[in-house]
Every structure is written in structure tokens, then in C-alpha cells.
Amino acid sequence: MKTFGFQRAASVGDAIRAAVDTGGDYLAGGTNLVDLMKNGVLEPAALVDIRRLGLTTVIETASGGVHIGSGVTNSALANHPLIRSQYPVLSQAILSGATTQLRNMATVGGNLLQRTRCPYFMQTEFDQCNKRRPGSGCAAVGGFNREHALFGAGDACVATNPSDMAVALAMLDAVVHVQGPDGSRSIPITDFYTLPGDTPHIENRLRPAELIVALELPPSSCAARSWYLKLRDRHSYAFALVSVAVGLTLTDGVVSSAAVALGGVAPRPWRVPAAEAVLVGRRPEDSMLWDAAHHAMSGARPLSQNAFKVQLGRSAVHRALVRALGAGDQ
């Protein structure tokens, strides 16, 4: 591991100043960052410790939503009474990822910023990776790409976003609150992540030294009829081949609102309005659920090894919708 500087921040302002002065990265749980540093994938000049900034509260907002500090651990968030009762899909998504030990350390902010698990990015012995070495090419395009993207990718990068939590947040229309040298701003989760284009090393809309300080969830009407489904090669400690977060609201037996987001298939959580439009205004019959599932995978562009994910995705969306409707009937 390359030598780096280290500073412990006492406040958000102190952390931002330290990041500006050192050009360093923020350190919270470190469950992804430290691994990447150990493997030589990332070599920050300095780390700014933000674990003592008090960003660890989960509170109900005046509007009936929830404000979540970025330093809340994944375990604490998944098991918080407000989340379990009002946003169970988020709890399900978090608990489907990593292990208990990692969830006890990993934070909300860090989860949003975790890097892809594409092997060409994670292993420095591979020279071609535009995320790690801009301009070097993407070895996955013609190499191992079984786990890679169906949507939103391109010749420069076909890696997927690995976060389970972010898929549920996309379905729930979360907002990311950040603070930086130029002040505070709020970014809808659907705008937070960028597609690779010609700059796959730029993965989100954070500006230099900006710090994620909180997430905000608007009030949810679909708590009773929501579900997170993750399909993977093994049950424990594996990233999604395909995952689905769905939420439905029924009025007089008709779907009055719907939200569908996919994971494991794109460089960012992939919200699918086409599938949502199929659901709204109709009674939830099985043929309609399959119709939505087919629309969810419309436009997929499989690579040489991952065409199986198209049918897997259809089945996953259908199954998640069935489970969400069944949860509401319990």
C-alpha cells in the first residue's frame, strides 16, 4: 500500500477543508476503500476520517419522510424501526448484501460510493480498464463479461454498479444531500450516478471535496406492497446478477402508482418507467405482470456472455411484483 496522509476531522467544515488542502478521500467504514487501497487500485494522497462528525441519526421529517445521516451503518439503517415499517424494501435490499460484519462497519454514504466489482477494475494486473486507467480500453468488452451491463454501457465500459441499497433508493426516489467548498446542494438519486460515456472513471456528480452528509426519503405509499429480490450465483456474499426493487399502490383494486428499479444490469441503478407505465391503471393480473416484466428488459443489449440475464431479468421482475402484491395481502 502506498504511503498516505491521515487527518481526523472534528466537523463537516473541518473535513471539507482537509479534503481541499490534501486532495484526499473521505474515510468512514472503509469496507470498500481500504480494500482497493490494499490492492493498489486506489492510491489517495490522504484520508480524511469522518467517523466523528455525528452523521449517525435517522429521524422522521416534518413531511412524513425520513432523514438519514450518511454515517449511519448499513446494519443500523436496515434494522431501524422507521425503515422496517415505512420502507421495508430498503431494509430487504441492505440485508441482502455483504455479511453482518461488513454491514456493521459500512456506512450509507460509503455504500452509495462503492466501486464496481468488475475483475478488470479490481485487479491491477489487467492493464485495460478505463475506470482505473482512463484511455486504456475496456477488457471486459471482449473478455469476461458474464456479470456485466445490459443497459447504459458502451465501448468504453460495461461494468455494473454493485450497490443493493442504491437500487431500493432509486425506487423510493431518494435525495442525496451533499456539502462542499461551494456550499450545500441536493441531488435526486436518479441523477446522482453518471453513465460511462467517454469518461467511465467519473461515476457520480460529486464535485471535488464534496461530502455526502445525508439521504432523504420522501413519504412512501407503497410500504405494504414492495419487495426487493436479488438473484445471484450463491446465497451469501455475492453481488447481483439481476436485482429488482418494486413498489405498488392499489386503489379500489387498481394499480394507482408503481415504481420499478433494476440492479446488476447497468452502471447505475436502473429505473424503468416503461414497466411502471404498463402497471398503472390496471388490475394486477398475471398477464399484466408479465407484460411489465417484458417492458422492463426492453432495449437490453447483451454482451457475448450475459444474454441469459435478459430472461433472468424478466423472471425476476415478475417474481418481485408477485411477492410485492402478496405482501400487501398478508
Coordinates of C-alpha atoms in Angstrom, one line a residue, residues 70-330:
S70 CA -24.5 9.4 5.9
G71 CA -22.6 7.9 8.8
V72 CA -25.4 5.5 9.7
T73 CA -24.2 2.0 9.3
N74 CA -25.9 -0.4 7.0
S75 CA -27.0 -2.6 9.9
A76 CA -28.4 0.3 11.9
L77 CA -30.4 1.5 8.9
A78 CA -31.7 -1.9 7.9
N79 CA -32.9 -2.6 11.4
H80 CA -34.3 0.9 12.3
P81 CA -38.0 0.8 13.2
L82 CA -38.8 3.7 10.8
I83 CA -37.2 1.9 7.9
R84 CA -38.6 -1.5 8.7
S85 CA -42.1 -0.1 8.9
Q86 CA -42.2 2.6 6.3
Y87 CA -39.5 1.4 3.8
P88 CA -39.2 -2.4 4.2
V89 CA -37.9 -2.7 0.6
L90 CA -34.8 -0.7 1.7
S91 CA -34.2 -3.0 4.7
Q92 CA -34.5 -6.0 2.5
A93 CA -32.0 -4.6 0.0
I94 CA -29.4 -3.8 2.6
L95 CA -29.7 -7.2 4.4
S96 CA -29.2 -9.0 1.0
G97 CA -25.7 -7.5 0.7
A98 CA -22.3 -8.4 2.1
T99 CA -22.1 -10.0 5.6
T100 CA -23.2 -9.0 9.1
Q101 CA -19.7 -7.9 9.9
L102 CA -19.4 -5.7 6.9
R103 CA -22.8 -4.2 7.3
N104 CA -21.8 -3.3 10.9
M105 CA -19.0 -1.2 9.5
A106 CA -20.2 0.0 6.1
T107 CA -22.0 3.4 6.1
V108 CA -24.8 4.8 4.0
G109 CA -22.5 7.3 2.3
G110 CA -19.9 4.7 1.6
N111 CA -22.5 2.3 0.2
L112 CA -23.5 4.9 -2.4
L113 CA -19.9 5.4 -3.5
Q114 CA -18.7 1.8 -3.6
R115 CA -16.9 0.9 -6.8
T116 CA -17.7 -1.8 -9.4
R117 CA -16.6 -5.3 -8.8
C118 CA -15.6 -5.8 -12.4
P119 CA -12.5 -8.0 -12.2
Y120 CA -10.6 -5.9 -14.7
F121 CA -11.0 -2.9 -12.4
M122 CA -10.4 -4.8 -9.1
Q123 CA -7.2 -6.5 -10.3
T124 CA -4.3 -4.2 -11.2
E125 CA -2.5 -6.9 -13.3
F126 CA -5.0 -6.2 -16.0
D127 CA -3.8 -3.1 -18.0
Q128 CA -7.1 -2.4 -19.8
C129 CA -9.6 -0.6 -17.6
N130 CA -10.9 2.8 -18.4
K131 CA -12.1 3.3 -14.8
R132 CA -8.7 2.6 -13.3
R133 CA -6.6 3.9 -16.2
P134 CA -8.6 6.3 -18.4
G135 CA -7.8 5.7 -22.1
S136 CA -6.5 2.2 -21.7
G137 CA -9.6 0.4 -23.0
C138 CA -12.2 -1.9 -21.6
A139 CA -11.0 -5.5 -21.4
A140 CA -14.5 -6.8 -20.4
V141 CA -16.0 -5.9 -23.8
G142 CA -14.2 -8.8 -25.5
G143 CA -13.3 -10.7 -22.3
F144 CA -15.2 -12.0 -19.3
N145 CA -18.5 -10.2 -19.2
R146 CA -21.0 -12.6 -17.7
E147 CA -21.8 -10.3 -14.9
H148 CA -21.8 -7.1 -16.8
A149 CA -24.2 -4.4 -18.0
L150 CA -27.2 -4.8 -20.3
F151 CA -28.2 -1.1 -20.2
G152 CA -26.4 2.2 -20.3
A153 CA -23.0 0.9 -21.1
G154 CA -20.8 1.5 -24.2
D155 CA -17.5 0.6 -25.7
A156 CA -15.6 2.5 -23.0
C157 CA -17.0 0.5 -20.1
V158 CA -19.6 -2.3 -19.5
A159 CA -19.2 -2.5 -15.7
T160 CA -22.2 -2.5 -13.3
N161 CA -23.0 -0.6 -10.1
P162 CA -22.7 -3.1 -7.2
S163 CA -25.0 -1.5 -4.6
D164 CA -28.1 -3.2 -3.4
M165 CA -29.1 -0.3 -1.3
A166 CA -29.0 2.1 -4.2
V167 CA -31.5 0.1 -6.2
A168 CA -34.1 0.4 -3.4
L169 CA -33.2 4.1 -3.1
A170 CA -33.8 4.6 -6.8
M171 CA -37.2 3.0 -6.5
L172 CA -38.0 5.2 -3.5
D173 CA -37.0 8.5 -5.1
A174 CA -34.3 9.3 -2.5
V175 CA -32.4 12.5 -2.5
V176 CA -28.7 12.8 -1.7
H177 CA -27.7 15.8 0.3
V178 CA -24.1 16.9 -0.1
Q179 CA -21.9 19.7 1.3
G180 CA -18.7 21.0 -0.2
P181 CA -16.4 24.1 -0.6
D182 CA -19.2 25.9 -2.5
G183 CA -21.9 25.1 -0.1
S184 CA -24.8 22.6 0.1
R185 CA -26.9 21.0 -2.6
S186 CA -29.4 18.2 -3.1
I187 CA -29.2 15.6 -5.9
P188 CA -32.0 13.2 -6.7
I189 CA -30.7 9.6 -6.6
T190 CA -31.8 9.1 -10.2
D191 CA -29.3 11.9 -11.2
F192 CA -26.6 11.1 -8.8
Y193 CA -24.9 8.4 -10.9
T194 CA -23.5 9.1 -14.3
L195 CA -23.3 6.8 -17.3
P196 CA -19.8 5.9 -18.6
G197 CA -19.9 7.7 -22.0
D198 CA -16.3 8.6 -22.8
T199 CA -15.4 9.2 -19.1
P200 CA -16.2 6.0 -17.2
H201 CA -13.8 7.0 -14.4
I202 CA -16.4 9.6 -13.4
E203 CA -19.2 7.7 -11.7
N204 CA -21.2 10.3 -10.0
R205 CA -22.0 14.0 -9.8
L206 CA -20.0 14.8 -6.7
R207 CA -17.6 17.8 -7.1
P208 CA -14.1 17.8 -5.7
A209 CA -14.1 17.6 -1.9
E210 CA -17.9 17.3 -1.7
L211 CA -19.1 15.2 1.2
I212 CA -22.4 13.2 1.3
V213 CA -24.0 14.3 4.6
A214 CA -27.4 12.7 4.4
L215 CA -30.1 10.9 2.4
E216 CA -33.7 11.9 2.4
L217 CA -36.6 9.6 1.6
P218 CA -40.0 11.1 0.7
P219 CA -43.1 9.7 2.3
S220 CA -43.9 6.3 0.8
S221 CA -47.3 5.0 -0.1
C222 CA -46.1 1.5 -1.2
A223 CA -44.7 0.1 2.1
A224 CA -47.3 -2.6 2.2
R225 CA -46.7 -3.7 -1.4
S226 CA -43.0 -3.5 -2.0
W227 CA -40.2 -6.1 -2.4
Y228 CA -36.5 -6.5 -3.1
L229 CA -35.4 -9.6 -5.0
K230 CA -31.7 -10.4 -5.6
L231 CA -30.6 -13.2 -7.9
R232 CA -27.0 -14.3 -7.6
D233 CA -24.7 -17.2 -8.1
R234 CA -24.8 -18.1 -4.4
H235 CA -26.9 -17.1 -1.5
S236 CA -24.3 -15.4 0.7
Y237 CA -21.8 -12.6 -0.1
A238 CA -22.3 -12.4 -3.8
F239 CA -23.2 -9.5 -6.0
A240 CA -26.4 -9.4 -8.0
L241 CA -26.6 -10.9 -11.5
V242 CA -30.0 -9.2 -11.5
S243 CA -31.9 -7.5 -8.7
V244 CA -35.3 -5.8 -8.6
A245 CA -36.9 -3.3 -6.3
V246 CA -40.6 -2.8 -6.8
G247 CA -43.3 -0.8 -5.1
L248 CA -47.1 -0.7 -5.9
T249 CA -50.0 1.3 -4.6
L250 CA -53.5 -0.1 -5.2
T251 CA -56.7 2.0 -5.1
D252 CA -60.0 0.0 -5.4
G253 CA -58.1 -3.0 -6.7
V254 CA -56.3 -0.9 -9.5
V255 CA -52.6 0.0 -9.5
S256 CA -52.6 3.7 -8.9
S257 CA -48.8 4.1 -8.7
A258 CA -45.8 1.9 -9.4
A259 CA -42.0 2.1 -9.2
V260 CA -39.6 -0.5 -10.6
A261 CA -35.8 -0.3 -10.4
L262 CA -33.2 -2.9 -11.5
G263 CA -29.7 -3.7 -10.2
G264 CA -26.8 -5.7 -11.6
V265 CA -27.7 -4.7 -15.2
A266 CA -26.3 -1.1 -15.6
P267 CA -23.6 1.3 -14.5
R268 CA -26.2 2.8 -12.1
P269 CA -29.5 1.7 -10.5
W270 CA -31.8 1.3 -13.5
R271 CA -35.3 2.8 -13.1
V272 CA -37.7 1.5 -15.8
P273 CA -40.6 3.9 -16.4
A274 CA -41.8 1.7 -19.3
A275 CA -42.6 -1.1 -16.9
E276 CA -44.2 1.3 -14.4
A277 CA -46.5 2.7 -17.2
V278 CA -47.7 -0.8 -18.0
L279 CA -48.8 -1.4 -14.4
V280 CA -50.6 1.9 -13.6
G281 CA -54.3 2.0 -14.2
R282 CA -54.7 -1.8 -14.5
R283 CA -55.8 -4.6 -12.2
P284 CA -52.8 -6.7 -11.2
E285 CA -53.4 -9.9 -13.2
D286 CA -50.6 -12.3 -14.1
S287 CA -50.6 -11.4 -17.8
M288 CA -50.2 -7.7 -16.9
L289 CA -47.3 -8.5 -14.6
W290 CA -45.5 -10.5 -17.4
D291 CA -46.2 -7.5 -19.7
A292 CA -44.4 -5.2 -17.3
A293 CA -41.5 -7.7 -16.9
H294 CA -41.0 -7.7 -20.7
H295 CA -41.1 -3.9 -20.8
A296 CA -38.5 -3.8 -18.0
M297 CA -36.0 -5.6 -20.1
S298 CA -36.8 -3.9 -23.4
G299 CA -33.8 -2.3 -25.0
A300 CA -31.3 -4.7 -23.3
R301 CA -28.0 -5.0 -25.2
P302 CA -26.4 -8.3 -24.1
L303 CA -22.7 -8.9 -24.4
S304 CA -21.1 -12.2 -25.5
Q305 CA -21.6 -14.0 -22.2
N306 CA -24.6 -12.4 -20.4
A307 CA -27.6 -12.8 -22.7
F308 CA -29.1 -15.1 -20.1
K309 CA -29.6 -12.1 -17.9
V310 CA -32.4 -10.8 -20.2
Q311 CA -34.7 -13.7 -19.4
L312 CA -33.4 -13.8 -15.8
G313 CA -34.4 -10.1 -15.5
R314 CA -37.9 -10.8 -16.9
S315 CA -38.5 -13.6 -14.4
A316 CA -37.1 -11.5 -11.6
V317 CA -39.4 -8.6 -12.2
H318 CA -42.4 -10.8 -12.5
R319 CA -41.5 -12.7 -9.3
A320 CA -40.8 -9.4 -7.4
L321 CA -44.2 -8.0 -8.4
V322 CA -46.0 -11.2 -7.3
R323 CA -44.2 -11.0 -4.0
A324 CA -45.0 -7.4 -3.5
L325 CA -48.7 -7.9 -4.2
G326 CA -48.7 -10.9 -1.9
A327 CA -47.0 -8.9 0.9
G328 CA -49.9 -6.4 0.7
D329 CA -52.5 -9.1 1.1
Q330 CA -51.0 -10.6 4.3

